[in-house]
PDB file of C-alpha atoms in Angstrom:
ATOM      1  CA  UNK D   1       0.583 -35.335  20.865  1.00  0.00           C
ATOM      2  CA  UNK D   2       1.417 -32.145  19.054  1.00  0.00           C
ATOM      3  CA  UNK D   3       3.308 -32.385  15.789  1.00  0.00           C
ATOM      4  CA  UNK D   4       6.596 -30.653  15.061  1.00  0.00           C
ATOM      5  CA  UNK D   5       5.875 -27.018  14.372  1.00  0.00           C
ATOM      6  CA  UNK D   6       7.971 -23.888  14.095  1.00  0.00           C
ATOM      7  CA  UNK D   7       7.082 -20.596  15.735  1.00  0.00           C
ATOM      8  CA  UNK D   8       6.517 -17.831  13.210  1.00  0.00           C
ATOM      9  CA  UNK D   9       5.692 -14.962  15.540  1.00  0.00           C
ATOM     10  CA  UNK D  10       3.283 -14.306  18.384  1.00  0.00           C
ATOM     11  CA  UNK D  11       1.673 -17.559  19.449  1.00  0.00           C
ATOM     12  CA  UNK D  12       1.247 -19.018  15.960  1.00  0.00           C
ATOM     13  CA  UNK D  13       3.106 -22.051  14.691  1.00  0.00           C
ATOM     14  CA  UNK D  14       3.252 -23.546  11.226  1.00  0.00           C
ATOM     15  CA  UNK D  15       3.837 -27.207  10.465  1.00  0.00           C
ATOM     16  CA  UNK D  16       7.399 -28.062   9.469  1.00  0.00           C
ATOM     17  CA  UNK D  17       9.459 -31.198   9.016  1.00  0.00           C
ATOM     18  CA  UNK D  18      13.006 -32.020  10.004  1.00  0.00           C
ATOM     19  CA  UNK D  19      15.325 -33.346   7.347  1.00  0.00           C
ATOM     20  CA  UNK D  20      15.210 -36.608   9.280  1.00  0.00           C
ATOM     21  CA  UNK D  21      11.459 -36.907   8.708  1.00  0.00           C
ATOM     22  CA  UNK D  22       9.838 -39.363  11.047  1.00  0.00           C
ATOM     23  CA  UNK D  23      13.106 -41.022  12.071  1.00  0.00           C
ATOM     24  CA  UNK D  24      13.104 -41.018  15.910  1.00  0.00           C
ATOM     25  CA  UNK D  25      16.921 -41.106  15.917  1.00  0.00           C
ATOM     26  CA  UNK D  26      16.948 -37.616  14.396  1.00  0.00           C
ATOM     27  CA  UNK D  27      15.224 -36.181  17.468  1.00  0.00           C
ATOM     28  CA  UNK D  28      15.547 -36.229  21.230  1.00  0.00           C
ATOM     29  CA  UNK D  29      13.391 -35.668  24.296  1.00  0.00           C
ATOM     30  CA  UNK D  30      14.202 -32.864  26.721  1.00  0.00           C
ATOM     31  CA  UNK D  31      13.720 -33.825  30.378  1.00  0.00           C
ATOM     32  CA  UNK D  32      13.530 -30.676  32.502  1.00  0.00           C
ATOM     33  CA  UNK D  33      14.215 -30.996  36.214  1.00  0.00           C
ATOM     34  CA  UNK D  34      12.435 -28.276  38.187  1.00  0.00           C
ATOM     35  CA  UNK D  35      11.269 -27.532  41.721  1.00  0.00           C
ATOM     36  CA  UNK D  36       9.215 -24.529  42.796  1.00  0.00           C
ATOM     37  CA  UNK D  37      10.683 -22.251  40.135  1.00  0.00           C
ATOM     38  CA  UNK D  38       7.842 -21.547  37.676  1.00  0.00           C
ATOM     39  CA  UNK D  39       9.630 -18.589  36.114  1.00  0.00           C
ATOM     40  CA  UNK D  40      12.652 -20.742  35.286  1.00  0.00           C
ATOM     41  CA  UNK D  41      10.468 -23.561  33.998  1.00  0.00           C
ATOM     42  CA  UNK D  42       8.453 -21.241  31.776  1.00  0.00           C
ATOM     43  CA  UNK D  43      11.662 -19.803  30.323  1.00  0.00           C
ATOM     44  CA  UNK D  44      13.056 -23.307  29.715  1.00  0.00           C
ATOM     45  CA  UNK D  45       9.926 -24.353  27.815  1.00  0.00           C
ATOM     46  CA  UNK D  46      10.019 -21.170  25.725  1.00  0.00           C
ATOM     47  CA  UNK D  47      13.664 -21.834  24.898  1.00  0.00           C
ATOM     48  CA  UNK D  48      13.649 -25.542  24.073  1.00  0.00           C
ATOM     49  CA  UNK D  49      10.426 -25.398  22.061  1.00  0.00           C
ATOM     50  CA  UNK D  50      12.424 -23.424  19.486  1.00  0.00           C
ATOM     51  CA  UNK D  51      14.984 -26.191  18.928  1.00  0.00           C
ATOM     52  CA  UNK D  52      13.876 -28.125  15.824  1.00  0.00           C
ATOM     53  CA  UNK D  53      15.274 -31.508  16.915  1.00  0.00           C
ATOM     54  CA  UNK D  54      13.232 -31.575  20.139  1.00  0.00           C
ATOM     55  CA  UNK D  55      10.511 -34.244  19.951  1.00  0.00           C
ATOM     56  CA  UNK D  56       8.900 -33.449  23.308  1.00  0.00           C
ATOM     57  CA  UNK D  57       9.536 -31.785  26.652  1.00  0.00           C
ATOM     58  CA  UNK D  58       8.984 -33.880  29.774  1.00  0.00           C
ATOM     59  CA  UNK D  59       8.895 -32.005  33.074  1.00  0.00           C
ATOM     60  CA  UNK D  60       9.967 -33.757  36.283  1.00  0.00           C
ATOM     61  CA  UNK D  61       7.314 -32.609  38.773  1.00  0.00           C
ATOM     62  CA  UNK D  62       8.263 -33.350  42.402  1.00  0.00           C
ATOM     63  CA  UNK D  63       6.313 -30.661  44.243  1.00  0.00           C
ATOM     64  CA  UNK D  64       4.149 -32.256  46.928  1.00  0.00           C
ATOM     65  CA  UNK D  65       2.053 -29.206  47.764  1.00  0.00           C
ATOM     66  CA  UNK D  66       1.214 -28.148  44.216  1.00  0.00           C
ATOM     67  CA  UNK D  67      -0.456 -30.046  41.383  1.00  0.00           C
ATOM     68  CA  UNK D  68       1.257 -29.846  37.986  1.00  0.00           C
ATOM     69  CA  UNK D  69      -0.168 -27.512  35.350  1.00  0.00           C
ATOM     70  CA  UNK D  70      -3.203 -28.806  33.484  1.00  0.00           C
ATOM     71  CA  UNK D  71      -3.435 -28.625  29.682  1.00  0.00           C
ATOM     72  CA  UNK D  72      -6.358 -26.605  28.408  1.00  0.00           C
ATOM     73  CA  UNK D  73      -6.608 -24.440  31.539  1.00  0.00           C
ATOM     74  CA  UNK D  74      -6.073 -20.791  30.652  1.00  0.00           C
ATOM     75  CA  UNK D  75      -4.152 -20.038  33.841  1.00  0.00           C
ATOM     76  CA  UNK D  76      -1.641 -22.770  32.995  1.00  0.00           C
ATOM     77  CA  UNK D  77      -1.308 -22.026  29.279  1.00  0.00           C
ATOM     78  CA  UNK D  78       2.156 -20.488  29.616  1.00  0.00           C
ATOM     79  CA  UNK D  79       3.460 -23.771  31.074  1.00  0.00           C
ATOM     80  CA  UNK D  80       2.774 -25.587  27.812  1.00  0.00           C
ATOM     81  CA  UNK D  81       3.710 -25.022  24.173  1.00  0.00           C
ATOM     82  CA  UNK D  82       2.015 -24.641  20.827  1.00  0.00           C
ATOM     83  CA  UNK D  83       5.130 -26.016  19.154  1.00  0.00           C
ATOM     84  CA  UNK D  84       5.985 -29.248  20.975  1.00  0.00           C
ATOM     85  CA  UNK D  85       4.283 -31.642  23.349  1.00  0.00           C
ATOM     86  CA  UNK D  86       4.919 -30.699  27.001  1.00  0.00           C
ATOM     87  CA  UNK D  87       4.089 -33.406  29.506  1.00  0.00           C
ATOM     88  CA  UNK D  88       4.334 -33.284  33.296  1.00  0.00           C
ATOM     89  CA  UNK D  89       5.452 -36.431  35.115  1.00  0.00           C
ATOM     90  CA  UNK D  90       4.318 -36.143  38.735  1.00  0.00           C
ATOM     91  CA  UNK D  91       6.131 -38.047  41.481  1.00  0.00           C
ATOM     92  CA  UNK D  92       4.950 -39.003  44.987  1.00  0.00           C
ATOM     93  CA  UNK D  93       8.173 -37.738  46.612  1.00  0.00           C
ATOM     94  CA  UNK D  94      10.574 -34.828  46.186  1.00  0.00           C
ATOM     95  CA  UNK D  95      13.622 -37.073  45.714  1.00  0.00           C
ATOM     96  CA  UNK D  96      16.315 -35.697  43.418  1.00  0.00           C
ATOM     97  CA  UNK D  97      16.452 -39.157  41.848  1.00  0.00           C
ATOM     98  CA  UNK D  98      13.039 -38.482  40.296  1.00  0.00           C
ATOM     99  CA  UNK D  99      14.844 -36.865  37.382  1.00  0.00           C
ATOM    100  CA  UNK D 100      16.070 -40.321  36.362  1.00  0.00           C
ATOM    101  CA  UNK D 101      12.790 -42.196  36.750  1.00  0.00           C
ATOM    102  CA  UNK D 102      11.833 -44.218  33.641  1.00  0.00           C
ATOM    103  CA  UNK D 103       9.282 -42.427  31.488  1.00  0.00           C
ATOM    104  CA  UNK D 104       6.370 -43.988  29.643  1.00  0.00           C
ATOM    105  CA  UNK D 105       5.719 -43.219  25.983  1.00  0.00           C
ATOM    106  CA  UNK D 106       9.166 -41.911  25.115  1.00  0.00           C
ATOM    107  CA  UNK D 107       9.468 -41.773  21.334  1.00  0.00           C
ATOM    108  CA  UNK D 108      13.249 -41.200  21.204  1.00  0.00           C
ATOM    109  CA  UNK D 109      16.312 -43.140  22.274  1.00  0.00           C
ATOM    110  CA  UNK D 110      18.154 -39.950  23.206  1.00  0.00           C
ATOM    111  CA  UNK D 111      17.118 -37.851  26.186  1.00  0.00           C
ATOM    112  CA  UNK D 112      18.630 -34.506  27.109  1.00  0.00           C
ATOM    113  CA  UNK D 113      18.525 -34.122  30.870  1.00  0.00           C
ATOM    114  CA  UNK D 114      18.675 -30.476  31.926  1.00  0.00           C
ATOM    115  CA  UNK D 115      17.988 -28.267  34.932  1.00  0.00           C
ATOM    116  CA  UNK D 116      15.336 -25.587  34.565  1.00  0.00           C
ATOM    117  CA  UNK D 117      17.961 -22.848  34.882  1.00  0.00           C
ATOM    118  CA  UNK D 118      20.241 -24.049  32.078  1.00  0.00           C
ATOM    119  CA  UNK D 119      19.499 -23.041  28.476  1.00  0.00           C
ATOM    120  CA  UNK D 120      21.802 -24.430  25.796  1.00  0.00           C
ATOM    121  CA  UNK D 121      21.898 -22.722  22.411  1.00  0.00           C
ATOM    122  CA  UNK D 122      19.815 -24.774  19.944  1.00  0.00           C
ATOM    123  CA  UNK D 123      22.654 -25.066  17.413  1.00  0.00           C
ATOM    124  CA  UNK D 124      25.039 -26.392  20.048  1.00  0.00           C
ATOM    125  CA  UNK D 125      22.371 -28.738  21.374  1.00  0.00           C
ATOM    126  CA  UNK D 126      21.971 -30.187  17.878  1.00  0.00           C
ATOM    127  CA  UNK D 127      25.730 -30.630  17.597  1.00  0.00           C
ATOM    128  CA  UNK D 128      25.893 -32.473  20.927  1.00  0.00           C
ATOM    129  CA  UNK D 129      23.062 -34.741  19.812  1.00  0.00           C
ATOM    130  CA  UNK D 130      24.986 -35.644  16.660  1.00  0.00           C
ATOM    131  CA  UNK D 131      27.998 -36.477  18.830  1.00  0.00           C
ATOM    132  CA  UNK D 132      25.828 -38.608  21.122  1.00  0.00           C
ATOM    133  CA  UNK D 133      24.532 -40.598  18.137  1.00  0.00           C
ATOM    134  CA  UNK D 134      28.136 -41.674  17.510  1.00  0.00           C
ATOM    135  CA  UNK D 135      28.655 -42.732  21.138  1.00  0.00           C
ATOM    136  CA  UNK D 136      25.197 -43.489  22.609  1.00  0.00           C
ATOM    137  CA  UNK D 137      26.580 -45.719  25.356  1.00  0.00           C
ATOM    138  CA  UNK D 138      28.191 -42.827  27.262  1.00  0.00           C
ATOM    139  CA  UNK D 139      27.107 -39.457  28.631  1.00  0.00           C
ATOM    140  CA  UNK D 140      27.614 -36.514  26.286  1.00  0.00           C
ATOM    141  CA  UNK D 141      27.385 -33.094  27.851  1.00  0.00           C
ATOM    142  CA  UNK D 142      28.615 -29.569  28.309  1.00  0.00           C
ATOM    143  CA  UNK D 143      29.838 -29.340  31.917  1.00  0.00           C
ATOM    144  CA  UNK D 144      32.830 -31.453  33.026  1.00  0.00           C
ATOM    145  CA  UNK D 145      34.065 -32.162  36.528  1.00  0.00           C
ATOM    146  CA  UNK D 146      36.797 -34.388  37.942  1.00  0.00           C
ATOM    147  CA  UNK D 147      37.442 -36.628  40.933  1.00  0.00           C
ATOM    148  CA  UNK D 148      40.905 -36.920  42.473  1.00  0.00           C
ATOM    149  CA  UNK D 149      42.304 -38.939  45.335  1.00  0.00           C
ATOM    150  CA  UNK D 150      42.342 -37.172  48.687  1.00  0.00           C
ATOM    151  CA  UNK D 151      46.041 -36.981  49.636  1.00  0.00           C
ATOM    152  CA  UNK D 152      45.125 -36.640  53.304  1.00  0.00           C
ATOM    153  CA  UNK D 153      42.825 -39.653  53.638  1.00  0.00           C
ATOM    154  CA  UNK D 154      43.374 -43.170  52.361  1.00  0.00           C
ATOM    155  CA  UNK D 155      40.494 -44.373  50.187  1.00  0.00           C
ATOM    156  CA  UNK D 156      38.799 -40.952  50.019  1.00  0.00           C
ATOM    157  CA  UNK D 157      38.178 -38.773  46.995  1.00  0.00           C
ATOM    158  CA  UNK D 158      37.702 -35.089  46.243  1.00  0.00           C
ATOM    159  CA  UNK D 159      35.327 -33.416  43.781  1.00  0.00           C
ATOM    160  CA  UNK D 160      36.803 -30.611  41.755  1.00  0.00           C
ATOM    161  CA  UNK D 161      35.467 -28.113  39.227  1.00  0.00           C
ATOM    162  CA  UNK D 162      36.526 -26.490  35.971  1.00  0.00           C
ATOM    163  CA  UNK D 163      39.945 -25.115  36.895  1.00  0.00           C
ATOM    164  CA  UNK D 164      41.175 -28.514  38.079  1.00  0.00           C
ATOM    165  CA  UNK D 165      39.844 -30.037  34.858  1.00  0.00           C
ATOM    166  CA  UNK D 166      41.772 -27.386  32.944  1.00  0.00           C
ATOM    167  CA  UNK D 167      45.006 -27.772  34.914  1.00  0.00           C
ATOM    168  CA  UNK D 168      45.003 -31.584  34.814  1.00  0.00           C
ATOM    169  CA  UNK D 169      43.799 -31.780  31.233  1.00  0.00           C
ATOM    170  CA  UNK D 170      41.214 -34.426  32.028  1.00  0.00           C
ATOM    171  CA  UNK D 171      37.755 -34.975  33.483  1.00  0.00           C
ATOM    172  CA  UNK D 172      35.784 -37.929  34.840  1.00  0.00           C
ATOM    173  CA  UNK D 173      32.251 -36.587  35.354  1.00  0.00           C
ATOM    174  CA  UNK D 174      29.765 -34.947  33.002  1.00  0.00           C
ATOM    175  CA  UNK D 175      27.057 -33.133  34.943  1.00  0.00           C
ATOM    176  CA  UNK D 176      23.520 -34.189  34.082  1.00  0.00           C
ATOM    177  CA  UNK D 177      22.301 -30.612  34.428  1.00  0.00           C
ATOM    178  CA  UNK D 178      23.009 -30.426  30.659  1.00  0.00           C
ATOM    179  CA  UNK D 179      23.667 -33.896  29.313  1.00  0.00           C
ATOM    180  CA  UNK D 180      22.572 -36.405  26.667  1.00  0.00           C
ATOM    181  CA  UNK D 181      22.081 -40.031  27.649  1.00  0.00           C
ATOM    182  CA  UNK D 182      20.367 -43.134  26.334  1.00  0.00           C
ATOM    183  CA  UNK D 183      16.901 -43.605  27.773  1.00  0.00           C
ATOM    184  CA  UNK D 184      17.849 -47.102  28.989  1.00  0.00           C
ATOM    185  CA  UNK D 185      19.997 -45.492  31.683  1.00  0.00           C
ATOM    186  CA  UNK D 186      16.831 -44.180  33.348  1.00  0.00           C
ATOM    187  CA  UNK D 187      15.723 -47.762  33.967  1.00  0.00           C
ATOM    188  CA  UNK D 188      19.231 -48.809  34.949  1.00  0.00           C
ATOM    189  CA  UNK D 189      19.565 -46.012  37.495  1.00  0.00           C
ATOM    190  CA  UNK D 190      16.234 -46.927  39.078  1.00  0.00           C
ATOM    191  CA  UNK D 191      16.910 -50.662  39.275  1.00  0.00           C
ATOM    192  CA  UNK D 192      20.651 -50.956  39.927  1.00  0.00           C
ATOM    193  CA  UNK D 193      21.797 -48.033  42.083  1.00  0.00           C
ATOM    194  CA  UNK D 194      22.415 -49.355  45.621  1.00  0.00           C
ATOM    195  CA  UNK D 195      19.712 -48.300  48.065  1.00  0.00           C
ATOM    196  CA  UNK D 196      22.368 -46.832  50.344  1.00  0.00           C
ATOM    197  CA  UNK D 197      23.307 -44.429  47.532  1.00  0.00           C
ATOM    198  CA  UNK D 198      19.688 -43.358  46.987  1.00  0.00           C
ATOM    199  CA  UNK D 199      19.282 -42.764  50.719  1.00  0.00           C
ATOM    200  CA  UNK D 200      22.481 -40.716  50.816  1.00  0.00           C
ATOM    201  CA  UNK D 201      21.232 -38.580  47.911  1.00  0.00           C
ATOM    202  CA  UNK D 202      17.891 -37.993  49.623  1.00  0.00           C
ATOM    203  CA  UNK D 203      19.556 -37.100  52.922  1.00  0.00           C
ATOM    204  CA  UNK D 204      22.110 -34.712  51.443  1.00  0.00           C
ATOM    205  CA  UNK D 205      19.797 -33.337  48.717  1.00  0.00           C
ATOM    206  CA  UNK D 206      22.731 -33.620  46.353  1.00  0.00           C
ATOM    207  CA  UNK D 207      24.792 -35.885  44.077  1.00  0.00           C
ATOM    208  CA  UNK D 208      22.171 -37.668  41.960  1.00  0.00           C
ATOM    209  CA  UNK D 209      24.149 -36.479  38.924  1.00  0.00           C
ATOM    210  CA  UNK D 210      27.325 -38.095  40.217  1.00  0.00           C
ATOM    211  CA  UNK D 211      25.384 -41.310  40.846  1.00  0.00           C
ATOM    212  CA  UNK D 212      24.257 -41.383  37.207  1.00  0.00           C
ATOM    213  CA  UNK D 213      27.858 -40.996  36.072  1.00  0.00           C
ATOM    214  CA  UNK D 214      28.761 -43.930  38.333  1.00  0.00           C
ATOM    215  CA  UNK D 215      26.018 -46.026  36.709  1.00  0.00           C
ATOM    216  CA  UNK D 216      27.189 -45.309  33.157  1.00  0.00           C
ATOM    217  CA  UNK D 217      30.906 -45.647  33.885  1.00  0.00           C
ATOM    218  CA  UNK D 218      30.340 -48.859  35.843  1.00  0.00           C
ATOM    219  CA  UNK D 219      28.674 -50.442  32.802  1.00  0.00           C
ATOM    220  CA  UNK D 220      30.886 -49.113  30.015  1.00  0.00           C
ATOM    221  CA  UNK D 221      34.342 -48.552  31.548  1.00  0.00           C
ATOM    222  CA  UNK D 222      34.568 -45.689  29.059  1.00  0.00           C
ATOM    223  CA  UNK D 223      35.026 -41.936  29.552  1.00  0.00           C
ATOM    224  CA  UNK D 224      32.126 -39.615  28.886  1.00  0.00           C
ATOM    225  CA  UNK D 225      32.269 -37.016  26.113  1.00  0.00           C
ATOM    226  CA  UNK D 226      32.633 -33.298  26.797  1.00  0.00           C
ATOM    227  CA  UNK D 227      31.318 -31.123  23.986  1.00  0.00           C
ATOM    228  CA  UNK D 228      31.656 -27.450  23.227  1.00  0.00           C
ATOM    229  CA  UNK D 229      28.547 -25.333  23.601  1.00  0.00           C
ATOM    230  CA  UNK D 230      27.145 -21.993  24.640  1.00  0.00           C
ATOM    231  CA  UNK D 231      24.626 -21.921  27.438  1.00  0.00           C
ATOM    232  CA  UNK D 232      23.318 -19.809  30.267  1.00  0.00           C
ATOM    233  CA  UNK D 233      23.255 -21.170  33.819  1.00  0.00           C
ATOM    234  CA  UNK D 234      21.380 -18.942  36.240  1.00  0.00           C
ATOM    235  CA  UNK D 235      21.609 -21.567  38.992  1.00  0.00           C
ATOM    236  CA  UNK D 236      25.379 -21.927  39.210  1.00  0.00           C
ATOM    237  CA  UNK D 237      25.284 -20.629  42.788  1.00  0.00           C
ATOM    238  CA  UNK D 238      21.633 -21.282  43.577  1.00  0.00           C
ATOM    239  CA  UNK D 239      20.722 -24.571  41.958  1.00  0.00           C
ATOM    240  CA  UNK D 240      18.177 -27.130  43.053  1.00  0.00           C
ATOM    241  CA  UNK D 241      20.769 -29.094  45.022  1.00  0.00           C
ATOM    242  CA  UNK D 242      23.379 -26.438  45.877  1.00  0.00           C
ATOM    243  CA  UNK D 243      23.873 -25.164  49.433  1.00  0.00           C
ATOM    244  CA  UNK D 244      26.796 -22.761  49.146  1.00  0.00           C
ATOM    245  CA  UNK D 245      30.077 -23.422  47.368  1.00  0.00           C
ATOM    246  CA  UNK D 246      32.133 -24.728  50.325  1.00  0.00           C
ATOM    247  CA  UNK D 247      29.441 -27.000  51.732  1.00  0.00           C
ATOM    248  CA  UNK D 248      28.440 -28.091  48.235  1.00  0.00           C
ATOM    249  CA  UNK D 249      31.973 -29.250  47.441  1.00  0.00           C
ATOM    250  CA  UNK D 250      32.361 -31.003  50.799  1.00  0.00           C
ATOM    251  CA  UNK D 251      29.074 -32.824  50.288  1.00  0.00           C
ATOM    252  CA  UNK D 252      30.173 -33.979  46.856  1.00  0.00           C
ATOM    253  CA  UNK D 253      33.551 -35.114  48.201  1.00  0.00           C
ATOM    254  CA  UNK D 254      31.634 -37.340  50.607  1.00  0.00           C
ATOM    255  CA  UNK D 255      29.344 -38.583  47.842  1.00  0.00           C
ATOM    256  CA  UNK D 256      32.140 -39.734  45.563  1.00  0.00           C
ATOM    257  CA  UNK D 257      33.883 -41.549  48.394  1.00  0.00           C
ATOM    258  CA  UNK D 258      30.673 -43.174  49.649  1.00  0.00           C
ATOM    259  CA  UNK D 259      29.502 -44.154  46.149  1.00  0.00           C
ATOM    260  CA  UNK D 260      32.832 -45.841  45.455  1.00  0.00           C
ATOM    261  CA  UNK D 261      32.366 -48.010  48.530  1.00  0.00           C
ATOM    262  CA  UNK D 262      28.731 -48.765  47.647  1.00  0.00           C
ATOM    263  CA  UNK D 263      29.592 -49.771  44.060  1.00  0.00           C
ATOM    264  CA  UNK D 264      32.501 -51.876  45.297  1.00  0.00           C
ATOM    265  CA  UNK D 265      35.033 -49.997  43.165  1.00  0.00           C
ATOM    266  CA  UNK D 266      35.816 -46.608  41.669  1.00  0.00           C
ATOM    267  CA  UNK D 267      34.331 -46.868  38.156  1.00  0.00           C
ATOM    268  CA  UNK D 268      34.851 -43.257  37.041  1.00  0.00           C
ATOM    269  CA  UNK D 269      37.041 -43.087  33.937  1.00  0.00           C
ATOM    270  CA  UNK D 270      39.218 -40.126  33.007  1.00  0.00           C
ATOM    271  CA  UNK D 271      38.743 -38.581  29.592  1.00  0.00           C
ATOM    272  CA  UNK D 272      40.976 -36.055  27.878  1.00  0.00           C
ATOM    273  CA  UNK D 273      39.123 -35.095  24.711  1.00  0.00           C
ATOM    274  CA  UNK D 274      37.000 -32.022  24.160  1.00  0.00           C
ATOM    275  CA  UNK D 275      34.794 -31.971  21.076  1.00  0.00           C
ATOM    276  CA  UNK D 276      34.548 -28.515  19.559  1.00  0.00           C
ATOM    277  CA  UNK D 277      34.061 -26.783  16.246  1.00  0.00           C
ATOM    278  CA  UNK D 278      37.076 -25.339  14.493  1.00  0.00           C
ATOM    279  CA  UNK D 279      37.517 -21.710  15.493  1.00  0.00           C
ATOM    280  CA  UNK D 280      35.347 -21.935  18.588  1.00  0.00           C
ATOM    281  CA  UNK D 281      36.489 -19.936  21.612  1.00  0.00           C
ATOM    282  CA  UNK D 282      33.536 -20.836  23.822  1.00  0.00           C
ATOM    283  CA  UNK D 283      35.503 -22.505  26.621  1.00  0.00           C
ATOM    284  CA  UNK D 284      37.801 -19.514  26.966  1.00  0.00           C
ATOM    285  CA  UNK D 285      35.027 -16.944  26.899  1.00  0.00           C
ATOM    286  CA  UNK D 286      32.826 -18.814  29.401  1.00  0.00           C
ATOM    287  CA  UNK D 287      34.494 -21.712  31.268  1.00  0.00           C
ATOM    288  CA  UNK D 288      31.990 -24.454  32.224  1.00  0.00           C
TER     289      UNK D 288
END
C-alpha cells in the first residue's frame, strides 16, 4: 500500500507524517459509494486524497457490466491516487447494501461512508473524526433527518428533512451519505439486518442508510451525533437512490414503518445536540 504523502503540485507527492504517527486511531478510511458516475468518483478521489487523516480510499464497485479500474493501466490512472491507497471492492450484485459489506484489510477502526457526489471540507472532516473518537459507538455525520408518527395512520411513520429537524429541534437519523461509523457496524449490518429489510431495500432501491441507523440505534439506544461542516452535494436531487422528491419521501415513509415492524420495535432515538465550532454560521448559510 502507498504511504501517507502530501501533494505538492502537479502529480508529485512528498512523504509526510501525521502528528499521530503510525497510530491507526488518528486516521480513518473513506468508503466511497458510486454507481456509473466516473466523473463524480474521480472528483471524490481527487478531493479526499488531500485530507491528511485519510488512511485509504475504498470504492464500492457494484457495476455488473463494467470491470473496476485496474492499477497500473494508463487509461485508469485518474481513478487512483499518488497520495493514498485507492482500492476497488467489486460486488456480484448492484444492491445498495453493498456499501455496508465488511471489508478485508481495513487498517482503521473509523470509516467515513460517503456518496461519490458529496465532498466534505477536509478541516471539517477532521473535526468530525475527532468527535467520533469520543463517541465511537454511534453514527457521527453532517446530514440529519427525523422520523415522526403519522397522525393519519396508527403504527405508521413519516420521514422528514431539514426544516422539520429545525422546527422540532431534534433529529433521529444521520444519513450515511456523509457519516463516520465504527467498522464493526459493517459486519453487524450484514449479519443482523432482517432479510425482509434487505429485500425491501433492493426492491425500492432506497433506504439502506435508514437501515444502518436502525442497526446502530437498536444496539446502543443512543442518539447519533450531528456535527457542523461545509460540504458540496451535487446529488441532492439526483442521487444514487433518489427518484424525485415526492416519491423519494413516500418511499422512505414506507421504509421507516416497515423497518420498525421488522426490527420488532422503533429503535430510533431523538437527539437535540448539534456540535459546532464557536462562531460558525454553516447551518444558516447552507442548511443540510
